[in-house]
Amino acid sequence: MENETTHIDQFLLIHSVRNDCWREITTLADAWAANRGERAALEAAIAAGAAAEEYHAYPGARLLAALAERIAANDAGGAAMLARRISNGLLTHAYRKRLSEWDVHEELSSTEVADVLPHGTAEAGSRRPYFEVLYVNSQPAARWPALATELRKLRRPEDPFVYEPILVGSFEDAFCAAALNPDIISVVLAEGFPYRSRHDAPILRSVLDPLGEEEGPDMSALRLARSLKRIRPELDIYLLSDRQVEKIAGDPAADAVRRVFYAVEEPLEMHLAILEGVQARYETPFFDNLKKYARRPIGTFHALPIARGKSVFKSDWIRDMGEFYGLNLFLAESSATTGGLDSLLEPTGTIKRSQEMAARAFGADHVFFVTNGTSTSNKMAVQALLAPGDIAIVDRNCHKSHHYGMVLTGAQPYYVEAFPMTEYSMYGAVPLATIKRALLSLRAEGRLDRLRLLDLTNCTFDGHMYNVRRVMQECLAIKPDLIFLWDEAWSGFARFSPFLRPRTAMGAAADLEEWLRAPGSIKEYERQQAELGKNPADDALLAAHLIPDPRLVRLRVYQTNSTHKSMSAIRQGSMLLVKDVDFHTVEAQFHEAVFTHASTSPNQQLIGSLDVARRQMELEGYGLVMNALEIALKIRRAVNEHPLISKYFHILGADEMIPGIYRQSGFTDYLAPGSTWATAVKAMREDEFYLDPTRMTLVCGTAGFDGTQFKGLLANEYGIQLNKTSRNSVLLQSNINNTRSDVAHLVRVLVEICRGIEKRLADGGEGERATFAKRVKSLMTDVPDLPNFSHFHEAFRGDAGRTTPEGDMRTAFFKAYDASVCEYVPLIGAECDRRLREGPEMVSANFVIPYPPGFPIMVPGQVLTQETIDFMRKLDVKEIHGYERARGLKLVKPGVVAAKAKR
Ligand SMILES: *Cc1c(COP(=O)(O)O)cnc(C)c1O
């Protein structure tokens, strides 16, 4: 196991690898007991997994010692029985529910093996949530079992949660345990432990070194606390010291610590603090109150007849609705904001507290809960941050809510293009050089002061993650007060992976904030200024990794995320995160945006689910996200390495999703030979773009299916749902809810489909094979070029700069309200061709957004070019918002345009 763990997927798979190891141990033990196998093989398998076992509470030292004893005593039957029990325990989590599972002498009855259901036979009171606490200490390892016993004695029946201690004795071990074991959610550091582990396990080095956690001059408990917080900010960390605790507590480095204890104090205090710390994450103020509200007898005279369910359950005609949703849904409905349910429009009570807790969890200063999806969060952010005439640099390929937001506010979008992935009919992300060029061109036009916002999607639908920190850092070097809006609709979950967090808005903002405060940052800036010299040319600025002046920077970062897309919120549950040093200057505008966009009847259940989604991520998000990453890597491997499936299907690797120039570290893909945890971490840190492994583009054109067709096949025949397709691919995404069974199902289905293709090709003869080859060729090579944004018509450029492309989209948009100034030109036909050749120019009157790909091919005021028309003509999708096939392209009449341009 040790050598393999350096492999990126093996590291991320450590959890399921552990279960697999125990399966293997069980098989070897059975074989030995049946005289079919060697005792040595069993011992080797146990030894191989020994290092990782120390970081988990179960089975723990006692059961492991018992297993070793039975083996040493040649009790093959006893060893096999115990191994099976441990293996089943790990799979079913029975040890979290039954204390007897920890008992060496308790043997397993055969009926208990079936206890795999989440609500299995639990002992009374054992439904308390279970977690593990890491104790980092300097006691000799021989004393640990006794210490653990002492700690367990602190348990009381009235404790709301139950935990098991894990004892380790070094910085390295502590770091690895916290990284590998997601059940650890609290850590106690007793000062005086060494850096090096007592084991010389390469697994430790391979995890730690790439994360930069090397031995240094400062190896104190506070340094460990900071390091642990860096990988898992949600952890509660307690420090036990026998030095001057008052002084330690005052050290700024102690920010990472929840509480400092003087070592000889009452252990019960520590126990209570640990439980209270978990309770502080477990608490969901709004949801808790909603449950309380539902239990109270309440007469309603407000306008929401279904509240309390009486109109439903008393009805002969709609009772099935009540039965389907259950009583609680109706008991928890109210349109009143009194009685403690608080108001989403002006929260002062439980919603306010829930939002504050979400801010803590997601690393923001403020959070707005939004109950109309990120579509609304984006419009709120755009409206609050931009006034008419402000310029925003926007990815043209971003979600429609941004474009409509620009129309609403009258801001001038400066569209920038993502790099195209023509062969798959999709876009990547916007190169930093493109963004910097836009900033520099605005500066050259003297319009940099009008620029207010950079608005980008991170990650993109297809999984491109920006180097968020570098983008912000370099932009701030050109415009130190630029505001950033990161649409992380898909990637809210990424906060809970140390691997992905640096590429999120809030993760990068925190890193940047730290840099701004670091003593060396001004020197760094000044050194670069000296190198660049006075008035450096644009080329020099484009070539350099620009460093901003830390004294001038105003760090203003916003993030929106569809909590419902990646966490356990009900559909449309969304959050808007704020980390803005100048928030007070826009706060009033944000309240206006809430008033503008939020319904006056927000859904209580949605708000409750946002609250609960936050609780879940703070307590088990780390493990859930690790699982989603594991599943993704398993799917990637299963598809691309399967001899039959890989003949027809293929999941695109990082090297196929991201051109080499944006992978500066040289990283190719997770599955590539030579890819290790270290190379993946390096790529995540350095590369301009990085592929979120959970977003998997499965090429199906090579199997003769277009995306829409394949999506339909999976849904109708196999019950597999997905939502995004392109001409020749579909997008699979793994989520916090996926299991290994899902991977197995997908693999079975793909095998079946491939067998079908093989049979058809074998039975159909030459003709069939030729048709298939032709179809594949058409799907894979006859792909339309992706049209760049052309330009706004002169009439709709407002006061745009001479050389900069921003536009006055709102005027064009409202032009379309007057039917007399609009005309329709059929997409296919002589008139369209003639207009392209001879003019007058065709100017779009509205947004035209085909699904897929889902970005606007035309925006109001945009001049249509041959490229645009060619793409529209080749487009073979049914759903094109803003385009009526029967009437044609909706344009602003040439006369109107010309008259306007003259003015
Ligand atoms: C889905 C999505 C949105 C809109 O979010 P909803 O929650 O569906 O309203 C915005 N931006 C991006 C990038 C999205 O993928």
CSV table of N, CA and C and ligand atoms in Angstrom, one decimal, residues 372-378 397-402 456-461 487-490 560-565 571-574 695, ligand 1:
chain,number,residue,atom,x,y,z
A,372,ASN,N,-34.0,32.1,-4.6
A,372,ASN,CA,-34.4,32.0,-6.0
A,372,ASN,C,-33.2,31.6,-6.9
A,373,GLY,N,-32.4,30.8,-6.3
A,373,GLY,CA,-31.2,30.3,-7.1
A,373,GLY,C,-30.2,31.4,-7.3
A,374,THR,N,-29.0,30.9,-7.8
A,374,THR,CA,-27.9,31.8,-8.1
A,374,THR,C,-28.2,32.7,-9.2
A,375,SER,N,-29.2,32.4,-10.0
A,375,SER,CA,-29.7,33.3,-11.1
A,375,SER,C,-30.0,34.6,-10.4
A,376,THR,N,-30.6,34.6,-9.2
A,376,THR,CA,-31.0,35.8,-8.5
A,376,THR,C,-29.8,36.3,-7.7
A,377,SER,N,-29.0,35.5,-7.1
A,377,SER,CA,-27.8,36.0,-6.4
A,377,SER,C,-26.9,36.8,-7.4
A,378,ASN,N,-26.7,36.3,-8.6
A,378,ASN,CA,-25.9,37.0,-9.5
A,378,ASN,C,-26.5,38.4,-9.9
A,397,ASN,N,-19.2,34.0,-22.0
A,397,ASN,CA,-19.7,32.6,-21.9
A,397,ASN,C,-20.3,32.4,-20.5
A,398,CYS,N,-20.5,33.4,-19.7
A,398,CYS,CA,-21.1,33.2,-18.4
A,398,CYS,C,-22.6,33.0,-18.4
A,399,HIS,N,-23.1,32.6,-17.3
A,399,HIS,CA,-24.6,32.3,-17.1
A,399,HIS,C,-25.4,33.6,-17.5
A,400,LYS,N,-26.6,33.3,-18.0
A,400,LYS,CA,-27.4,34.4,-18.5
A,400,LYS,C,-27.7,35.5,-17.4
A,401,SER,N,-27.7,35.0,-16.2
A,401,SER,CA,-28.1,36.0,-15.1
A,401,SER,C,-27.1,37.2,-15.1
A,402,HIS,N,-25.9,37.0,-15.5
A,402,HIS,CA,-24.9,38.1,-15.5
A,402,HIS,C,-25.3,39.1,-16.6
A,456,LEU,N,-16.4,36.5,-13.4
A,456,LEU,CA,-16.0,35.3,-14.0
A,456,LEU,C,-16.7,34.1,-13.4
A,457,THR,N,-16.7,33.0,-14.1
A,457,THR,CA,-17.3,31.7,-13.7
A,457,THR,C,-16.3,30.8,-13.2
A,458,ASN,N,-16.4,30.3,-12.0
A,458,ASN,CA,-15.3,29.5,-11.4
A,458,ASN,C,-16.0,28.4,-10.5
A,459,CYS,N,-16.0,27.1,-10.8
A,459,CYS,CA,-15.4,26.6,-12.0
A,459,CYS,C,-16.5,26.7,-13.1
A,460,THR,N,-16.0,26.5,-14.3
A,460,THR,CA,-17.0,26.5,-15.4
A,460,THR,C,-17.8,25.2,-15.4
A,461,PHE,N,-18.8,25.2,-16.2
A,461,PHE,CA,-19.7,24.0,-16.2
A,461,PHE,C,-18.8,22.8,-16.5
A,487,ASP,N,-18.6,33.6,-9.9
A,487,ASP,CA,-19.8,32.8,-9.9
A,487,ASP,C,-19.4,31.3,-9.7
A,488,GLU,N,-19.5,30.8,-8.5
A,488,GLU,CA,-19.1,29.5,-8.2
A,488,GLU,C,-20.4,28.6,-8.0
A,489,ALA,N,-21.3,28.8,-8.9
A,489,ALA,CA,-22.6,28.1,-8.8
A,489,ALA,C,-22.3,26.6,-8.6
A,490,TRP,N,-21.3,26.0,-9.3
A,490,TRP,CA,-21.1,24.6,-9.2
A,490,TRP,C,-20.2,24.2,-8.1
A,560,THR,N,-20.9,33.8,-5.5
A,560,THR,CA,-22.3,33.3,-5.5
A,560,THR,C,-22.2,31.8,-5.7
A,561,ASN,N,-23.0,31.0,-5.0
A,561,ASN,CA,-23.0,29.6,-5.2
A,561,ASN,C,-24.4,29.0,-5.1
A,562,SER,N,-24.7,28.0,-6.0
A,562,SER,CA,-25.9,27.3,-5.9
A,562,SER,C,-25.7,26.2,-4.9
A,563,THR,N,-26.0,26.5,-3.7
A,563,THR,CA,-25.9,25.5,-2.6
A,563,THR,C,-26.6,24.2,-3.0
A,564,HIS,N,-27.7,24.4,-3.7
A,564,HIS,CA,-28.5,23.2,-4.1
A,564,HIS,C,-27.7,22.4,-5.2
A,565,LYS,N,-26.7,22.9,-5.8
A,565,LYS,CA,-26.1,22.1,-6.9
A,565,LYS,C,-25.0,21.3,-6.3
A,571,ARG,N,-33.6,22.6,-4.0
A,571,ARG,CA,-33.5,23.3,-5.3
A,571,ARG,C,-33.8,24.8,-5.2
A,572,GLN,N,-32.9,25.6,-5.7
A,572,GLN,CA,-33.0,27.1,-5.7
A,572,GLN,C,-32.3,27.7,-4.4
A,573,GLY,N,-31.9,26.9,-3.5
A,573,GLY,CA,-31.2,27.4,-2.4
A,573,GLY,C,-29.8,27.9,-2.8
A,574,SER,N,-29.5,29.1,-2.5
A,574,SER,CA,-28.3,29.7,-3.0
A,574,SER,C,-27.7,30.7,-2.0
A,695,ARG,N,-15.7,16.9,-12.4
A,695,ARG,CA,-16.5,17.2,-13.6
A,695,ARG,C,-15.9,16.5,-14.8
B,1,LIG,C1,-26.7,27.0,-12.5
B,1,LIG,C2,-25.9,28.2,-12.7
B,1,LIG,C3,-26.4,29.5,-12.3
B,1,LIG,C4,-27.8,29.7,-11.9
B,1,LIG,O1,-28.0,29.1,-10.7
B,1,LIG,P1,-29.5,28.6,-10.2
B,1,LIG,O2,-29.2,28.2,-8.8
B,1,LIG,O3,-29.8,27.5,-11.2
B,1,LIG,O4,-30.4,29.8,-10.4
B,1,LIG,C5,-25.5,30.6,-12.4
B,1,LIG,N1,-24.3,30.4,-12.9
B,1,LIG,C6,-23.8,29.2,-13.2
B,1,LIG,C7,-22.4,29.1,-13.7
B,1,LIG,C8,-24.6,28.1,-13.1
B,1,LIG,O5,-24.1,27.0,-13.5
